[in-house]
Tab-separated table of N, CA, C and O in Angstrom:
chain	number	residue	atom	x	y	z
A	155	PHE	N	40.657	116.808	149.438
A	155	PHE	CA	40.847	117.557	150.660
A	155	PHE	C	40.598	119.040	150.386
A	155	PHE	O	40.942	119.548	149.328
A	156	GLN	N	40.033	119.694	151.378
A	156	GLN	CA	39.794	121.125	151.256
A	156	GLN	C	40.681	121.886	152.231
A	156	GLN	O	40.863	121.454	153.372
A	157	LEU	N	41.218	123.025	151.774
A	157	LEU	CA	42.007	123.898	152.619
A	157	LEU	C	41.238	125.204	152.782
A	157	LEU	O	40.800	125.791	151.785
A	158	GLN	N	41.096	125.653	153.999
A	158	GLN	CA	40.345	126.873	154.280
A	158	GLN	C	41.276	127.902	154.906
A	158	GLN	O	41.698	127.735	156.058
A	159	ALA	N	41.579	128.951	154.148
A	159	ALA	CA	42.451	130.021	154.637
A	159	ALA	C	41.624	131.168	155.199
A	159	ALA	O	40.547	131.470	154.674
A	160	SER	N	42.139	131.797	156.240
A	160	SER	CA	41.456	132.935	156.841
A	160	SER	C	42.467	133.828	157.547
A	160	SER	O	43.635	133.450	157.704
A	161	GLY	N	41.997	135.004	157.969
A	161	GLY	CA	42.839	135.898	158.744
A	161	GLY	C	43.294	137.153	158.025
A	161	GLY	O	43.931	138.011	158.623
A	162	GLY	N	42.976	137.269	156.753
A	162	GLY	CA	43.366	138.454	156.021
A	162	GLY	C	42.579	139.680	156.455
A	162	GLY	O	41.609	139.579	157.215
A	163	GLY	N	43.009	140.835	155.965
A	163	GLY	CA	42.305	142.061	156.306
A	163	GLY	C	43.068	143.275	155.840
A	163	GLY	O	44.087	143.162	155.151
A	164	LEU	N	42.558	144.436	156.234
A	164	LEU	CA	43.180	145.718	155.907
A	164	LEU	C	43.922	146.220	157.141
A	164	LEU	O	43.302	146.394	158.196
A	165	VAL	N	45.218	146.441	156.993
A	165	VAL	CA	46.024	146.916	158.108
A	165	VAL	C	46.956	148.019	157.644
A	165	VAL	O	47.210	148.173	156.442
A	166	GLN	N	47.491	148.763	158.597
A	166	GLN	CA	48.436	149.827	158.276
A	166	GLN	C	49.855	149.265	158.213
A	166	GLN	O	50.151	148.223	158.830
A	167	PRO	N	50.740	149.927	157.502
A	167	PRO	CA	52.150	149.500	157.485
A	167	PRO	C	52.700	149.395	158.900
A	167	PRO	O	52.391	150.219	159.760
A	168	GLY	N	53.498	148.356	159.131
A	168	GLY	CA	54.064	148.119	160.445
A	168	GLY	C	53.222	147.232	161.329
A	168	GLY	O	53.680	146.810	162.404
A	169	SER	N	52.009	146.934	160.899
A	169	SER	CA	51.100	146.102	161.695
A	169	SER	C	51.392	144.614	161.500
A	169	SER	O	52.242	144.234	160.698
A	170	SER	N	50.648	143.804	162.239
A	170	SER	CA	50.788	142.349	162.161
A	170	SER	C	49.450	141.700	161.831
A	170	SER	O	48.382	142.243	162.146
A	171	LEU	N	49.536	140.547	161.207
A	171	LEU	CA	48.379	139.693	160.949
A	171	LEU	C	48.821	138.252	161.087
A	171	LEU	O	49.990	137.938	160.826
A	172	LYS	N	47.877	137.387	161.448
A	172	LYS	CA	48.176	135.961	161.502
A	172	LYS	C	47.167	135.227	160.637
A	172	LYS	O	45.961	135.263	160.902
A	173	LEU	N	47.661	134.585	159.588
A	173	LEU	CA	46.814	133.806	158.713
A	173	LEU	C	46.734	132.369	159.216
A	173	LEU	O	47.700	131.839	159.761
A	174	SER	N	45.585	131.755	158.998
A	174	SER	CA	45.386	130.355	159.369
A	174	SER	C	44.908	129.567	158.169
A	174	SER	O	44.166	130.092	157.328
A	175	CYS	N	45.309	128.331	158.108
A	175	CYS	CA	44.864	127.427	157.039
A	175	CYS	C	44.484	126.110	157.701
A	175	CYS	O	45.337	125.412	158.252
A	176	VAL	N	43.210	125.790	157.635
A	176	VAL	CA	42.698	124.567	158.250
A	176	VAL	C	42.450	123.523	157.175
A	176	VAL	O	41.832	123.818	156.152
A	177	ALA	N	42.934	122.318	157.408
A	177	ALA	CA	42.729	121.240	156.437
A	177	ALA	C	42.898	119.895	157.121
A	177	ALA	O	43.802	119.730	157.931
A	178	SER	N	42.058	118.963	156.742
A	178	SER	CA	42.133	117.632	157.351
A	178	SER	C	43.434	116.918	157.005
A	178	SER	O	43.900	116.063	157.762
A	179	VAL	N	44.065	117.273	155.883
A	179	VAL	CA	45.311	116.602	155.491
A	179	VAL	C	46.416	116.802	156.508
A	179	VAL	O	47.339	116.000	156.598
A	180	PHE	N	46.315	117.887	157.302
A	180	PHE	CA	47.402	118.186	158.221
A	180	PHE	C	47.429	117.236	159.414
A	180	PHE	O	48.356	117.275	160.220
A	181	THR	N	46.433	116.379	159.527
A	181	THR	CA	46.481	115.359	160.575
A	181	THR	C	47.167	114.091	160.079
A	181	THR	O	47.445	113.188	160.854
A	182	LYS	N	47.441	114.062	158.799
A	182	LYS	CA	48.052	112.862	158.210
A	182	LYS	C	49.564	113.040	158.127
A	182	LYS	O	50.066	114.138	157.941
A	183	ASP	N	50.274	111.965	158.224
A	183	ASP	CA	51.725	112.026	158.100
A	183	ASP	C	52.134	112.348	156.673
A	183	ASP	O	51.496	111.911	155.722
A	184	GLY	N	53.218	113.104	156.546
A	184	GLY	CA	53.814	113.272	155.235
A	184	GLY	C	53.255	114.356	154.349
A	184	GLY	O	53.409	114.294	153.138
A	185	TYR	N	52.606	115.355	154.919
A	185	TYR	CA	52.090	116.466	154.111
A	185	TYR	C	52.800	117.766	154.480
A	185	TYR	O	52.619	118.294	155.568
A	186	ALA	N	53.594	118.244	153.534
A	186	ALA	CA	54.209	119.561	153.692
A	186	ALA	C	53.192	120.637	153.324
A	186	ALA	O	52.202	120.366	152.625
A	187	ALA	N	53.436	121.852	153.794
A	187	ALA	CA	52.486	122.947	153.540
A	187	ALA	C	53.238	124.221	153.178
A	187	ALA	O	54.432	124.361	153.474
A	188	ALA	N	52.522	125.123	152.561
A	188	ALA	CA	53.147	126.375	152.124
A	188	ALA	C	52.121	127.491	152.038
A	188	ALA	O	50.912	127.240	151.960
A	189	TRP	N	52.627	128.700	152.047
A	189	TRP	CA	51.837	129.895	151.758
A	189	TRP	C	52.404	130.539	150.497
A	189	TRP	O	53.627	130.720	150.384
A	190	PHE	N	51.513	130.893	149.594
A	190	PHE	CA	51.853	131.642	148.394
A	190	PHE	C	51.056	132.942	148.411
A	190	PHE	O	50.085	133.080	149.154
A	191	ARG	N	51.452	133.871	147.578
A	191	ARG	CA	50.678	135.100	147.440
A	191	ARG	C	50.705	135.562	145.996
A	191	ARG	O	51.643	135.270	145.249
A	192	GLN	N	49.657	136.288	145.647
A	192	GLN	CA	49.571	136.833	144.296
A	192	GLN	C	49.039	138.259	144.383
A	192	GLN	O	47.893	138.479	144.796
A	193	ALA	N	49.870	139.186	143.985
A	193	ALA	CA	49.482	140.594	143.948
A	193	ALA	C	48.880	140.892	142.579
A	193	ALA	O	49.150	140.180	141.606
A	194	PRO	N	48.063	141.945	142.478
A	194	PRO	CA	47.449	142.291	141.199
A	194	PRO	C	48.479	142.480	140.095
A	194	PRO	O	49.472	143.197	140.280
A	195	GLY	N	48.288	141.789	138.993
A	195	GLY	CA	49.178	141.932	137.855
A	195	GLY	C	50.494	141.199	137.974
A	195	GLY	O	51.361	141.341	137.105
A	196	LYS	N	50.649	140.410	139.035
A	196	LYS	CA	51.910	139.696	139.246
A	196	LYS	C	51.663	138.192	139.301
A	196	LYS	O	50.552	137.736	139.526
A	197	VAL	N	52.721	137.428	139.111
A	197	VAL	CA	52.604	135.981	139.189
A	197	VAL	C	52.557	135.560	140.653
A	197	VAL	O	53.024	136.281	141.539
A	198	ARG	N	51.999	134.386	140.878
A	198	ARG	CA	51.942	133.843	142.237
A	198	ARG	C	53.351	133.492	142.685
A	198	ARG	O	54.114	132.883	141.931
A	199	GLU	N	53.687	133.842	143.904
A	199	GLU	CA	55.027	133.567	144.420
A	199	GLU	C	54.959	132.845	145.758
A	199	GLU	O	54.043	133.061	146.549
A	200	GLY	N	55.936	132.003	145.983
A	200	GLY	CA	56.023	131.303	147.255
A	200	GLY	C	56.526	132.237	148.338
A	200	GLY	O	57.500	132.960	148.130
A	201	VAL	N	55.864	132.220	149.477
A	201	VAL	CA	56.214	133.081	150.601
A	201	VAL	C	56.981	132.296	151.660
A	201	VAL	O	58.037	132.715	152.117
A	202	SER	N	56.435	131.150	152.023
A	202	SER	CA	57.054	130.330	153.058
A	202	SER	C	56.498	128.921	152.977
A	202	SER	O	55.371	128.720	152.523
A	203	CYS	N	57.284	127.961	153.432
A	203	CYS	CA	56.793	126.587	153.476
A	203	CYS	C	57.368	125.868	154.688
A	203	CYS	O	58.363	126.329	155.285
A	204	ILE	N	56.731	124.768	155.046
A	204	ILE	CA	57.124	124.007	156.225
A	204	ILE	C	57.032	122.522	155.910
A	204	ILE	O	56.087	122.068	155.257
A	205	SER	N	58.011	121.776	156.348
A	205	SER	CA	58.030	120.339	156.075
A	205	SER	C	56.921	119.630	156.851
A	205	SER	O	56.296	120.212	157.748
A	206	SER	N	56.697	118.390	156.531
A	206	SER	CA	55.626	117.637	157.168
A	206	SER	C	55.856	117.477	158.666
A	206	SER	O	54.907	117.449	159.446
A	207	SER	N	57.112	117.409	159.069
A	207	SER	CA	57.426	117.263	160.493
A	207	SER	C	57.428	118.594	161.222
A	207	SER	O	57.401	118.634	162.453
A	208	GLY	N	57.520	119.681	160.464
A	208	GLY	CA	57.625	121.004	161.067
A	208	GLY	C	59.048	121.397	161.403
A	208	GLY	O	59.293	122.510	161.854
A	209	ALA	N	59.992	120.488	161.163
A	209	ALA	CA	61.376	120.746	161.548
A	209	ALA	C	62.094	121.679	160.590
A	209	ALA	O	63.095	122.302	160.954
A	210	SER	N	61.600	121.763	159.368
A	210	SER	CA	62.259	122.570	158.344
A	210	SER	C	61.313	123.614	157.773
A	210	SER	O	60.156	123.296	157.459
A	211	THR	N	61.800	124.837	157.671
A	211	THR	CA	61.016	125.918	157.087
A	211	THR	C	61.869	126.672	156.071
A	211	THR	O	63.104	126.699	156.166
A	212	VAL	N	61.190	127.290	155.118
A	212	VAL	CA	61.847	128.076	154.076
A	212	VAL	C	61.079	129.381	153.923
A	212	VAL	O	59.834	129.382	154.008
A	213	TYR	N	61.808	130.458	153.697
A	213	TYR	CA	61.174	131.766	153.518
A	213	TYR	C	61.725	132.448	152.273
A	213	TYR	O	62.907	132.347	151.967
A	214	ALA	N	60.852	133.183	151.596
A	214	ALA	CA	61.308	134.050	150.525
A	214	ALA	C	62.137	135.174	151.140
A	214	ALA	O	61.874	135.607	152.267
A	215	ASP	N	63.119	135.648	150.388
A	215	ASP	CA	63.993	136.703	150.906
A	215	ASP	C	63.189	137.934	151.330
A	215	ASP	O	63.556	138.614	152.287
A	216	SER	N	62.118	138.210	150.625
A	216	SER	CA	61.341	139.419	150.880
A	216	SER	C	60.618	139.401	152.231
A	216	SER	O	60.194	140.450	152.708
A	217	VAL	N	60.490	138.219	152.848
A	217	VAL	CA	59.749	138.138	154.110
A	217	VAL	C	60.591	137.618	155.263
A	217	VAL	O	60.111	137.543	156.404
A	218	LYS	N	61.834	137.256	155.006
A	218	LYS	CA	62.696	136.728	156.063
A	218	LYS	C	62.832	137.727	157.206
A	218	LYS	O	63.030	138.916	156.983
A	219	GLY	N	62.695	137.214	158.416
A	219	GLY	CA	62.794	138.063	159.588
A	219	GLY	C	61.495	138.744	159.963
A	219	GLY	O	61.401	139.348	161.040
A	220	ARG	N	60.495	138.670	159.098
A	220	ARG	CA	59.201	139.315	159.388
A	220	ARG	C	58.074	138.296	159.508
A	220	ARG	O	57.145	138.487	160.286
A	221	PHE	N	58.127	137.233	158.717
A	221	PHE	CA	57.068	136.218	158.697
A	221	PHE	C	57.567	134.935	159.359
A	221	PHE	O	58.746	134.584	159.273
A	222	THR	N	56.644	134.233	160.003
A	222	THR	CA	56.955	132.951	160.622
A	222	THR	C	55.851	131.957	160.300
A	222	THR	O	54.674	132.235	160.554
A	223	ILE	N	56.233	130.816	159.751
A	223	ILE	CA	55.279	129.751	159.466
A	223	ILE	C	55.361	128.701	160.568
A	223	ILE	O	56.440	128.431	161.107
A	224	SER	N	54.221	128.140	160.908
A	224	SER	CA	54.187	127.099	161.924
A	224	SER	C	53.005	126.183	161.643
A	224	SER	O	52.137	126.515	160.839
A	225	ARG	N	52.983	125.045	162.325
A	225	ARG	CA	51.879	124.122	162.122
A	225	ARG	C	51.474	123.477	163.425
A	225	ARG	O	52.320	123.221	164.289
A	226	ASP	N	50.197	123.221	163.545
A	226	ASP	CA	49.620	122.535	164.682
A	226	ASP	C	48.799	121.390	164.113
A	226	ASP	O	47.617	121.557	163.798
A	227	ASP	N	49.429	120.258	163.948
A	227	ASP	CA	48.758	119.147	163.277
A	227	ASP	C	47.579	118.615	164.101
A	227	ASP	O	46.593	118.150	163.527
A	228	ALA	N	47.686	118.706	165.386
A	228	ALA	CA	46.557	118.259	166.205
A	228	ALA	C	45.338	119.114	165.939
A	228	ALA	O	44.198	118.634	166.016
A	229	GLY	N	45.604	120.391	165.603
A	229	GLY	CA	44.516	121.302	165.315
A	229	GLY	C	44.254	121.474	163.835
A	229	GLY	O	43.499	122.360	163.429
A	230	ASN	N	44.884	120.637	163.003
A	230	ASN	CA	44.687	120.667	161.549
A	230	ASN	C	45.006	122.019	160.935
A	230	ASN	O	44.388	122.399	159.939
A	231	THR	N	45.957	122.755	161.499
A	231	THR	CA	46.140	124.137	161.065
A	231	THR	C	47.604	124.480	160.808
A	231	THR	O	48.489	124.064	161.551
A	232	VAL	N	47.801	125.244	159.743
A	232	VAL	CA	49.095	125.860	159.455
A	232	VAL	C	48.914	127.366	159.553
A	232	VAL	O	47.912	127.896	159.067
A	233	TYR	N	49.869	128.034	160.188
A	233	TYR	CA	49.769	129.463	160.418
A	233	TYR	C	50.860	130.222	159.674
A	233	TYR	O	51.934	129.685	159.391
A	234	LEU	N	50.578	131.491	159.404
A	234	LEU	CA	51.593	132.408	158.902
A	234	LEU	C	51.469	133.688	159.720
A	234	LEU	O	50.522	134.451	159.534
A	235	GLN	N	52.408	133.871	160.636
A	235	GLN	CA	52.467	135.105	161.415
A	235	GLN	C	53.225	136.137	160.607
A	235	GLN	O	54.385	135.906	160.246
A	236	MET	N	52.588	137.262	160.343
A	236	MET	CA	53.188	138.310	159.523
A	236	MET	C	53.353	139.562	160.361
A	236	MET	O	52.353	140.135	160.824
A	237	ASN	N	54.584	139.975	160.569
A	237	ASN	CA	54.882	141.169	161.355
A	237	ASN	C	55.498	142.249	160.473
A	237	ASN	O	56.013	141.954	159.388
A	238	ASN	N	55.437	143.464	160.951
A	238	ASN	CA	56.023	144.605	160.230
A	238	ASN	C	55.598	144.605	158.763
A	238	ASN	O	56.435	144.669	157.851
A	239	LEU	N	54.312	144.520	158.546
A	239	LEU	CA	53.784	144.443	157.185
A	239	LEU	C	54.080	145.712	156.409
A	239	LEU	O	54.078	146.824	156.958
A	240	LYS	N	54.327	145.513	155.108
A	240	LYS	CA	54.653	146.603	154.203
A	240	LYS	C	53.613	146.657	153.088
A	240	LYS	O	52.985	145.632	152.780
A	241	PRO	N	53.467	147.801	152.445
A	241	PRO	CA	52.497	147.891	151.333
A	241	PRO	C	52.756	146.835	150.258
A	241	PRO	O	51.806	146.325	149.651
A	242	GLU	N	54.001	146.469	150.043
A	242	GLU	CA	54.316	145.475	149.017
A	242	GLU	C	53.918	144.055	149.422
A	242	GLU	O	54.024	143.121	148.618
A	243	ASP	N	53.463	143.867	150.652
A	243	ASP	CA	52.927	142.574	151.065
A	243	ASP	C	51.460	142.413	150.663
A	243	ASP	O	50.885	141.327	150.841
A	244	THR	N	50.871	143.459	150.130
A	244	THR	CA	49.479	143.396	149.703
A	244	THR	C	49.302	142.355	148.608
A	244	THR	O	49.984	142.400	147.587
A	245	ALA	N	48.407	141.408	148.841
A	245	ALA	CA	48.193	140.307	147.902
A	245	ALA	C	47.087	139.405	148.428
A	245	ALA	O	46.673	139.527	149.592
A	246	VAL	N	46.642	138.508	147.567
A	246	VAL	CA	45.813	137.397	148.024
A	246	VAL	C	46.767	136.274	148.431
A	246	VAL	O	47.650	135.897	147.657
A	247	TYR	N	46.580	135.776	149.630
A	247	TYR	CA	47.454	134.733	150.175
A	247	TYR	C	46.743	133.390	150.097
A	247	TYR	O	45.582	133.262	150.518
A	248	TYR	N	47.449	132.406	149.588
A	248	TYR	CA	46.908	131.063	149.423
A	248	TYR	C	47.725	130.065	150.241
A	248	TYR	O	48.954	130.134	150.268
A	249	CYS	N	47.035	129.137	150.866
A	249	CYS	CA	47.749	128.027	151.486
A	249	CYS	C	47.676	126.812	150.562
A	249	CYS	O	46.764	126.706	149.736
A	250	ALA	N	48.660	125.939	150.691
A	250	ALA	CA	48.747	124.774	149.824
A	250	ALA	C	49.353	123.606	150.583
A	250	ALA	O	50.088	123.814	151.563
A	251	ALA	N	49.058	122.410	150.123
A	251	ALA	CA	49.591	121.199	150.748
A	251	ALA	C	50.004	120.202	149.677
A	251	ALA	O	49.429	120.179	148.576
A	252	VAL	N	50.984	119.378	150.018
A	252	VAL	CA	51.471	118.360	149.090
A	252	VAL	C	51.861	117.119	149.890
A	252	VAL	O	52.360	117.229	151.017
A	253	ASP	N	51.647	115.950	149.279
A	253	ASP	CA	51.979	114.695	149.958
A	253	ASP	C	53.465	114.401	149.808
A	253	ASP	O	53.879	113.520	149.066
A	254	SER	N	54.236	115.175	150.513
A	254	SER	CA	55.686	115.064	150.520
A	254	SER	C	56.195	115.491	151.890
A	254	SER	O	55.610	116.364	152.530
A	255	ALA	N	57.285	114.885	152.308
A	255	ALA	CA	57.868	115.281	153.591
A	255	ALA	C	58.557	116.635	153.489
A	255	ALA	O	58.661	117.361	154.476
A	256	TYR	N	58.987	116.978	152.277
A	256	TYR	CA	59.775	118.187	152.078
A	256	TYR	C	58.945	119.254	151.389
A	256	TYR	O	58.056	118.954	150.601
A	257	CYS	N	59.275	120.510	151.653
A	257	CYS	CA	58.512	121.584	151.047
A	257	CYS	C	59.381	122.374	150.078
A	257	CYS	O	60.598	122.265	150.071
A	258	THR	N	58.726	123.177	149.277
A	258	THR	CA	59.384	124.004	148.289
A	258	THR	C	58.585	125.275	148.099
A	258	THR	O	57.373	125.292	148.366
A	259	LEU	N	59.231	126.333	147.640
A	259	LEU	CA	58.521	127.566	147.323
A	259	LEU	C	58.052	127.584	145.869
A	259	LEU	O	57.484	128.575	145.417
A	260	LEU	N	58.288	126.504	145.160
A	260	LEU	CA	57.724	126.359	143.825
A	260	LEU	C	56.283	125.872	143.960
A	260	LEU	O	55.953	125.161	144.900
A	261	PRO	N	55.411	126.191	143.025
A	261	PRO	CA	53.979	125.838	143.162
A	261	PRO	C	53.670	124.383	142.838
A	261	PRO	O	52.696	124.086	142.149
A	262	ALA	N	54.477	123.468	143.370
A	262	ALA	CA	54.312	122.036	143.091
A	262	ALA	C	53.475	121.389	144.186
A	262	ALA	O	53.937	120.490	144.898
A	263	TYR	N	52.239	121.866	144.343
A	263	TYR	CA	51.365	121.406	145.413
A	263	TYR	C	50.089	120.823	144.841
A	263	TYR	O	49.548	121.319	143.859
A	264	ASN	N	49.591	119.771	145.509
A	264	ASN	CA	48.379	119.102	145.038
A	264	ASN	C	47.100	119.835	145.427
A	264	ASN	O	46.116	119.785	144.713
A	265	TYR	N	47.136	120.445	146.600
A	265	TYR	CA	45.915	121.001	147.171
A	265	TYR	C	46.106	122.481	147.466
A	265	TYR	O	47.133	122.892	148.009
A	266	TRP	N	45.067	123.258	147.139
A	266	TRP	CA	45.132	124.711	147.308
A	266	TRP	C	43.876	125.213	147.992
A	266	TRP	O	42.770	124.729	147.724
A	267	GLY	N	44.067	126.224	148.837
A	267	GLY	CA	42.939	126.897	149.455
A	267	GLY	C	42.420	127.999	148.550
A	267	GLY	O	42.983	128.275	147.484
A	268	GLN	N	41.379	128.675	149.003
A	268	GLN	CA	40.696	129.659	148.159
A	268	GLN	C	41.311	131.044	148.234
A	268	GLN	O	40.984	131.888	147.421
A	269	GLY	N	42.198	131.302	149.165
A	269	GLY	CA	42.842	132.602	149.265
A	269	GLY	C	42.181	133.527	150.259
A	269	GLY	O	40.963	133.503	150.443
A	270	THR	N	43.019	134.357	150.886
A	270	THR	CA	42.522	135.395	151.789
A	270	THR	C	43.287	136.676	151.474
A	270	THR	O	44.497	136.660	151.288
A	271	LEU	N	42.570	137.794	151.396
A	271	LEU	CA	43.156	139.050	150.940
A	271	LEU	C	43.801	139.805	152.095
A	271	LEU	O	43.165	140.037	153.122
A	272	VAL	N	45.046	140.193	151.881
A	272	VAL	CA	45.774	141.039	152.823
A	272	VAL	C	46.070	142.361	152.124
A	272	VAL	O	46.672	142.374	151.050
A	273	THR	N	45.622	143.450	152.730
A	273	THR	CA	45.859	144.777	152.183
A	273	THR	C	46.591	145.605	153.225
A	273	THR	O	46.115	145.749	154.355
A	274	VAL	N	47.749	146.117	152.836
A	274	VAL	CA	48.549	146.942	153.745
A	274	VAL	C	48.596	148.352	153.163
A	274	VAL	O	49.187	148.592	152.116
A	275	SER	N	47.950	149.258	153.863
A	275	SER	CA	47.828	150.610	153.346
A	275	SER	C	47.595	151.590	154.487
A	275	SER	O	46.924	151.254	155.467
A	276	SER	N	48.138	152.778	154.319
A	276	SER	CA	47.892	153.815	155.313
A	276	SER	C	46.704	154.674	154.903
A	276	SER	O	46.330	155.610	155.635
C-alpha cells in the first residue's frame, strides 16, 4: 500500500495548515493511522493518531489543543488540521498506517508515506 501525504508549506507563526494523507488502506476495516514529524537533527516523534473506527484519538502534549486528526474512510484520507502553528512545529510530517484497531504514538506502523515539509517562520 502507498500513502501519499500533502499540504505542507511555508507559513507564519499563528497560521493554520491542513495536511492530507491518501491511501487505499483507509477503505479497509481495521487500519489505524498516525502522523509523525521529524525536525532537522531530531528523532521522529509521534504527533497524533486515530483508531481504525475514528472513535479514539491521541495527541502529543506539544500539539494538544492546536492539532486535530480526523479520517474520511470513504475518501481514503486522514487529515491533520494544524492551528496556531509555532516555529517549533517546523518538520517533515509523515503519515503512517498499521493493521490494528488501536493506534499509538510509537513508530510501530507497517506503512509510511513520503513526508511533507512544514516550515513555520516569520
